[in-house]
């Protein structure tokens, strides 16, 4: 989901003390491979349709060591044919096969999310609801046991403003907000004893109260022996916010000792609002500054906590931000590669950070 927009300083103020002044040019010559440079897995989200695009496949094989199922392992796809119909797996099975055939890790999202699945279970009795929920997690998690290196087990459990946990069908029908979360992790662990189970959320770098609520929840789950294995920081970056908040969140999160997955990185240069006073170089420089903040802070984590660094799409046109169901921002250019698989300016920032040059 997306962050609020801060008001940008005027160009005069930026010119006077512009922290974004130096936008490195895109690299010339052969494109470095992020997966070969980084000391941790480099991922991207995809739909199975991307597998039919030879340019996407070529770039993915060059750059990626991990794939995330963007939407085809969510209830909206698996249960698309409604209650009582067979689960749908043909699309995620294609992604799993491509990952396996190309020696890439498979990361899956998401088992339980406040925003999906209600229509499927809503009319069931309480006992049938619980059974339906448990059976779904067992079937979906179990299908990829032995291949899925990790799951977003519960997605976006914290309230939008950070004031407690979201109320949703799962909390209403499974005994409360913490109860459904614990049940989700326990049932997923029963189905796959090895996959790493993550709690995933967004805006953790921008909303201190949301960060505190999220980290307190993680700590509580850990103290109760709930099998939470990692923290997912979606990292949908607001490049008009002050630089430094990504590093601040990672420092706080690292104190819990769990692996951390940058799970959905994008950094759109689009401005929400009527007037955008930034020049293109200033926008690119802002992207570079925020990617540098995140990438360098991630590099500073202990190796055991560097689970993986995933962008939410591979090339700009692959991003949800450009799509109708997303933000419909054609000018977003939110990822490391453009429509022709050429590096965007922020790519070199990642290369420098992951190779220890910056
Ligand atoms: O591909 C079908 C198309 O054939 C069909 O005509 C069309 C209309 O029904 O739907 C298309 O599928 C859409 C799919 O995105 C691919 O574009 C689904 O309806 C739509 O629901 C799905 O949206 C996904 C969304 O989560 C909801 O699952 C986005 O791709 C995905 O980027 C977005 O990702 C979320 C993360 O899971 C959580 N964090 C925020 C992030 C962005 O919202």
PDB file of C-alpha atoms in Angstrom, residues 136-297:
ATOM      1  CA  UNK A 136      -6.726 -23.614   3.285  1.00  0.00           C
ATOM      2  CA  UNK A 137      -3.438 -22.878   5.019  1.00  0.00           C
ATOM      3  CA  UNK A 138      -2.532 -26.570   5.143  1.00  0.00           C
ATOM      4  CA  UNK A 139      -3.256 -27.085   1.445  1.00  0.00           C
ATOM      5  CA  UNK A 140      -1.561 -23.936   0.136  1.00  0.00           C
ATOM      6  CA  UNK A 141       1.491 -23.999   2.396  1.00  0.00           C
ATOM      7  CA  UNK A 142       1.800 -27.765   2.062  1.00  0.00           C
ATOM      8  CA  UNK A 143       1.817 -27.627  -1.743  1.00  0.00           C
ATOM      9  CA  UNK A 144       5.094 -25.695  -1.818  1.00  0.00           C
ATOM     10  CA  UNK A 145       6.699 -27.308   1.225  1.00  0.00           C
ATOM     11  CA  UNK A 146      10.273 -28.140   0.402  1.00  0.00           C
ATOM     12  CA  UNK A 147      10.485 -25.345  -2.192  1.00  0.00           C
ATOM     13  CA  UNK A 148       9.068 -22.160  -0.658  1.00  0.00           C
ATOM     14  CA  UNK A 149      11.956 -20.581   1.224  1.00  0.00           C
ATOM     15  CA  UNK A 150       9.521 -18.245   2.984  1.00  0.00           C
ATOM     16  CA  UNK A 151       5.970 -16.976   3.219  1.00  0.00           C
ATOM     17  CA  UNK A 152       4.340 -13.741   4.142  1.00  0.00           C
ATOM     18  CA  UNK A 153       2.258 -15.693   6.633  1.00  0.00           C
ATOM     19  CA  UNK A 154       0.253 -12.666   7.797  1.00  0.00           C
ATOM     20  CA  UNK A 155       0.205  -9.444   5.788  1.00  0.00           C
ATOM     21  CA  UNK A 156      -0.535  -5.944   7.080  1.00  0.00           C
ATOM     22  CA  UNK A 157      -1.901  -6.906  10.503  1.00  0.00           C
ATOM     23  CA  UNK A 158      -1.201  -3.475  12.051  1.00  0.00           C
ATOM     24  CA  UNK A 159      -3.799  -0.688  11.778  1.00  0.00           C
ATOM     25  CA  UNK A 160      -3.155   1.910   9.057  1.00  0.00           C
ATOM     26  CA  UNK A 161      -2.262   4.567  11.655  1.00  0.00           C
ATOM     27  CA  UNK A 162      -0.436   2.140  13.912  1.00  0.00           C
ATOM     28  CA  UNK A 163      -3.047   2.347  16.673  1.00  0.00           C
ATOM     29  CA  UNK A 164      -3.307  -1.365  17.467  1.00  0.00           C
ATOM     30  CA  UNK A 165      -4.075  -4.209  15.088  1.00  0.00           C
ATOM     31  CA  UNK A 166      -6.558  -4.238  12.213  1.00  0.00           C
ATOM     32  CA  UNK A 167     -10.012  -5.579  12.845  1.00  0.00           C
ATOM     33  CA  UNK A 168     -10.898  -8.010  10.048  1.00  0.00           C
ATOM     34  CA  UNK A 169     -12.912 -11.132   9.294  1.00  0.00           C
ATOM     35  CA  UNK A 170     -10.061 -13.255  10.611  1.00  0.00           C
ATOM     36  CA  UNK A 171      -9.973 -11.464  13.990  1.00  0.00           C
ATOM     37  CA  UNK A 172     -13.783 -11.471  14.199  1.00  0.00           C
ATOM     38  CA  UNK A 173     -14.206 -15.174  13.426  1.00  0.00           C
ATOM     39  CA  UNK A 174     -11.066 -16.730  14.926  1.00  0.00           C
ATOM     40  CA  UNK A 175     -11.077 -15.412  18.471  1.00  0.00           C
ATOM     41  CA  UNK A 176      -9.456 -12.000  18.204  1.00  0.00           C
ATOM     42  CA  UNK A 177      -6.698  -9.974  16.567  1.00  0.00           C
ATOM     43  CA  UNK A 178      -3.736 -11.792  18.094  1.00  0.00           C
ATOM     44  CA  UNK A 179      -5.523 -15.164  18.050  1.00  0.00           C
ATOM     45  CA  UNK A 180      -5.892 -15.310  14.248  1.00  0.00           C
ATOM     46  CA  UNK A 181      -2.304 -14.224  13.770  1.00  0.00           C
ATOM     47  CA  UNK A 182      -1.003 -16.939  16.086  1.00  0.00           C
ATOM     48  CA  UNK A 183      -3.277 -19.519  14.422  1.00  0.00           C
ATOM     49  CA  UNK A 184      -1.972 -18.535  10.976  1.00  0.00           C
ATOM     50  CA  UNK A 185       1.654 -19.069  11.963  1.00  0.00           C
ATOM     51  CA  UNK A 186       0.957 -22.317  13.806  1.00  0.00           C
ATOM     52  CA  UNK A 187      -1.081 -23.863  10.975  1.00  0.00           C
ATOM     53  CA  UNK A 188       1.503 -22.817   8.391  1.00  0.00           C
ATOM     54  CA  UNK A 189       4.285 -24.324  10.499  1.00  0.00           C
ATOM     55  CA  UNK A 190       2.342 -27.602  10.744  1.00  0.00           C
ATOM     56  CA  UNK A 191       2.122 -27.690   6.926  1.00  0.00           C
ATOM     57  CA  UNK A 192       5.756 -26.798   6.249  1.00  0.00           C
ATOM     58  CA  UNK A 193       8.283 -27.326   9.060  1.00  0.00           C
ATOM     59  CA  UNK A 194      11.086 -25.572   7.190  1.00  0.00           C
ATOM     60  CA  UNK A 195       9.784 -22.463   5.444  1.00  0.00           C
ATOM     61  CA  UNK A 196      10.488 -19.122   7.135  1.00  0.00           C
ATOM     62  CA  UNK A 197       7.244 -17.472   8.225  1.00  0.00           C
ATOM     63  CA  UNK A 198       7.136 -13.672   8.054  1.00  0.00           C
ATOM     64  CA  UNK A 199       4.965 -10.899   9.387  1.00  0.00           C
ATOM     65  CA  UNK A 200       4.915  -8.312   6.596  1.00  0.00           C
ATOM     66  CA  UNK A 201       3.850  -4.660   6.632  1.00  0.00           C
ATOM     67  CA  UNK A 202       4.385  -1.220   5.132  1.00  0.00           C
ATOM     68  CA  UNK A 203       5.008   2.385   6.266  1.00  0.00           C
ATOM     69  CA  UNK A 204       7.085   1.005   9.126  1.00  0.00           C
ATOM     70  CA  UNK A 205       9.800   3.531   8.221  1.00  0.00           C
ATOM     71  CA  UNK A 206       7.449   6.537   8.158  1.00  0.00           C
ATOM     72  CA  UNK A 207       4.975   6.049  11.013  1.00  0.00           C
ATOM     73  CA  UNK A 208       6.728   5.642  14.396  1.00  0.00           C
ATOM     74  CA  UNK A 209       3.546   4.415  16.104  1.00  0.00           C
ATOM     75  CA  UNK A 210       3.018   1.776  13.401  1.00  0.00           C
ATOM     76  CA  UNK A 211       6.647   0.705  13.756  1.00  0.00           C
ATOM     77  CA  UNK A 212       6.280   0.362  17.533  1.00  0.00           C
ATOM     78  CA  UNK A 213       3.027  -1.587  17.254  1.00  0.00           C
ATOM     79  CA  UNK A 214       4.539  -3.880  14.620  1.00  0.00           C
ATOM     80  CA  UNK A 215       7.760  -4.575  16.537  1.00  0.00           C
ATOM     81  CA  UNK A 216       5.881  -5.017  19.821  1.00  0.00           C
ATOM     82  CA  UNK A 217       3.656  -7.581  18.109  1.00  0.00           C
ATOM     83  CA  UNK A 218       6.673  -9.452  16.751  1.00  0.00           C
ATOM     84  CA  UNK A 219       8.261  -9.464  20.202  1.00  0.00           C
ATOM     85  CA  UNK A 220       5.034 -10.730  21.782  1.00  0.00           C
ATOM     86  CA  UNK A 221       4.674 -13.537  19.223  1.00  0.00           C
ATOM     87  CA  UNK A 222       8.288 -14.562  19.769  1.00  0.00           C
ATOM     88  CA  UNK A 223       7.823 -14.561  23.562  1.00  0.00           C
ATOM     89  CA  UNK A 224       4.817 -16.870  23.187  1.00  0.00           C
ATOM     90  CA  UNK A 225       6.763 -19.344  21.075  1.00  0.00           C
ATOM     91  CA  UNK A 226       4.737 -18.558  17.941  1.00  0.00           C
ATOM     92  CA  UNK A 227       6.809 -19.764  14.945  1.00  0.00           C
ATOM     93  CA  UNK A 228       7.454 -16.314  13.443  1.00  0.00           C
ATOM     94  CA  UNK A 229      10.748 -16.538  11.582  1.00  0.00           C
ATOM     95  CA  UNK A 230      11.169 -13.126  10.014  1.00  0.00           C
ATOM     96  CA  UNK A 231      10.157  -9.512   9.530  1.00  0.00           C
ATOM     97  CA  UNK A 232       8.925  -8.281   6.147  1.00  0.00           C
ATOM     98  CA  UNK A 233       9.545  -4.593   5.467  1.00  0.00           C
ATOM     99  CA  UNK A 234       7.622  -3.827   2.279  1.00  0.00           C
ATOM    100  CA  UNK A 235       9.620  -0.630   1.619  1.00  0.00           C
ATOM    101  CA  UNK A 236       7.225   1.139  -0.721  1.00  0.00           C
ATOM    102  CA  UNK A 237       9.372   4.253  -0.435  1.00  0.00           C
ATOM    103  CA  UNK A 238       8.212   7.856  -0.317  1.00  0.00           C
ATOM    104  CA  UNK A 239      11.134   9.608  -2.002  1.00  0.00           C
ATOM    105  CA  UNK A 240       9.813  13.024  -0.955  1.00  0.00           C
ATOM    106  CA  UNK A 241      10.130  12.113   2.727  1.00  0.00           C
ATOM    107  CA  UNK A 242      13.331  12.993   4.593  1.00  0.00           C
ATOM    108  CA  UNK A 243      16.166  10.534   3.902  1.00  0.00           C
ATOM    109  CA  UNK A 244      17.111   8.235   6.776  1.00  0.00           C
ATOM    110  CA  UNK A 245      13.847   6.619   7.831  1.00  0.00           C
ATOM    111  CA  UNK A 246      14.618   3.270   6.150  1.00  0.00           C
ATOM    112  CA  UNK A 247      17.896   2.978   8.016  1.00  0.00           C
ATOM    113  CA  UNK A 248      16.178   3.956  11.266  1.00  0.00           C
ATOM    114  CA  UNK A 249      13.580   1.222  10.877  1.00  0.00           C
ATOM    115  CA  UNK A 250      16.160  -1.437  10.029  1.00  0.00           C
ATOM    116  CA  UNK A 251      18.193  -0.512  13.094  1.00  0.00           C
ATOM    117  CA  UNK A 252      15.116  -0.887  15.300  1.00  0.00           C
ATOM    118  CA  UNK A 253      13.986  -4.111  13.619  1.00  0.00           C
ATOM    119  CA  UNK A 254      17.448  -5.678  13.767  1.00  0.00           C
ATOM    120  CA  UNK A 255      17.350  -5.530  17.570  1.00  0.00           C
ATOM    121  CA  UNK A 256      14.851  -8.412  17.575  1.00  0.00           C
ATOM    122  CA  UNK A 257      17.451 -10.664  15.962  1.00  0.00           C
ATOM    123  CA  UNK A 258      15.150 -12.059  13.254  1.00  0.00           C
ATOM    124  CA  UNK A 259      15.909 -12.258   9.530  1.00  0.00           C
ATOM    125  CA  UNK A 260      14.610  -9.198   7.688  1.00  0.00           C
ATOM    126  CA  UNK A 261      13.202  -9.291   4.164  1.00  0.00           C
ATOM    127  CA  UNK A 262      12.977  -6.097   2.152  1.00  0.00           C
ATOM    128  CA  UNK A 263       9.896  -7.585   0.553  1.00  0.00           C
ATOM    129  CA  UNK A 264       8.293  -5.100  -1.855  1.00  0.00           C
ATOM    130  CA  UNK A 265      10.716  -2.278  -2.673  1.00  0.00           C
ATOM    131  CA  UNK A 266       9.653   0.395  -5.090  1.00  0.00           C
ATOM    132  CA  UNK A 267      10.490   4.107  -5.169  1.00  0.00           C
ATOM    133  CA  UNK A 268       8.140   5.986  -7.549  1.00  0.00           C
ATOM    134  CA  UNK A 269       9.119   9.457  -8.741  1.00  0.00           C
ATOM    135  CA  UNK A 270       5.451  10.360  -9.236  1.00  0.00           C
ATOM    136  CA  UNK A 271       4.135  13.182  -7.040  1.00  0.00           C
ATOM    137  CA  UNK A 272       0.694  12.805  -5.492  1.00  0.00           C
ATOM    138  CA  UNK A 273      -0.922  16.222  -5.658  1.00  0.00           C
ATOM    139  CA  UNK A 274      -1.509  18.988  -8.148  1.00  0.00           C
ATOM    140  CA  UNK A 275       1.873  20.674  -8.463  1.00  0.00           C
ATOM    141  CA  UNK A 276       5.261  18.993  -8.649  1.00  0.00           C
ATOM    142  CA  UNK A 277       8.033  21.582  -8.601  1.00  0.00           C
ATOM    143  CA  UNK A 278      10.864  19.025  -8.937  1.00  0.00           C
ATOM    144  CA  UNK A 279      12.956  18.638 -12.056  1.00  0.00           C
ATOM    145  CA  UNK A 280      13.585  15.157 -13.478  1.00  0.00           C
ATOM    146  CA  UNK A 281      17.205  15.172 -12.173  1.00  0.00           C
ATOM    147  CA  UNK A 282      15.907  16.113  -8.715  1.00  0.00           C
ATOM    148  CA  UNK A 283      13.408  13.231  -8.772  1.00  0.00           C
ATOM    149  CA  UNK A 284      16.087  10.761  -9.849  1.00  0.00           C
ATOM    150  CA  UNK A 285      18.403  12.132  -7.172  1.00  0.00           C
ATOM    151  CA  UNK A 286      15.712  11.624  -4.544  1.00  0.00           C
ATOM    152  CA  UNK A 287      15.275   8.020  -5.699  1.00  0.00           C
ATOM    153  CA  UNK A 288      19.034   7.507  -5.430  1.00  0.00           C
ATOM    154  CA  UNK A 289      19.206   9.002  -1.941  1.00  0.00           C
ATOM    155  CA  UNK A 290      16.413   6.797  -0.593  1.00  0.00           C
ATOM    156  CA  UNK A 291      17.653   3.618  -2.272  1.00  0.00           C
ATOM    157  CA  UNK A 292      21.125   4.348  -0.903  1.00  0.00           C
ATOM    158  CA  UNK A 293      19.724   4.821   2.622  1.00  0.00           C
ATOM    159  CA  UNK A 294      17.908   1.490   2.476  1.00  0.00           C
ATOM    160  CA  UNK A 295      20.568  -0.527   0.656  1.00  0.00           C
ATOM    161  CA  UNK A 296      23.463   0.637   2.824  1.00  0.00           C
ATOM    162  CA  UNK A 297      21.480   0.023   6.016  1.00  0.00           C
TER     163      UNK A 297
END
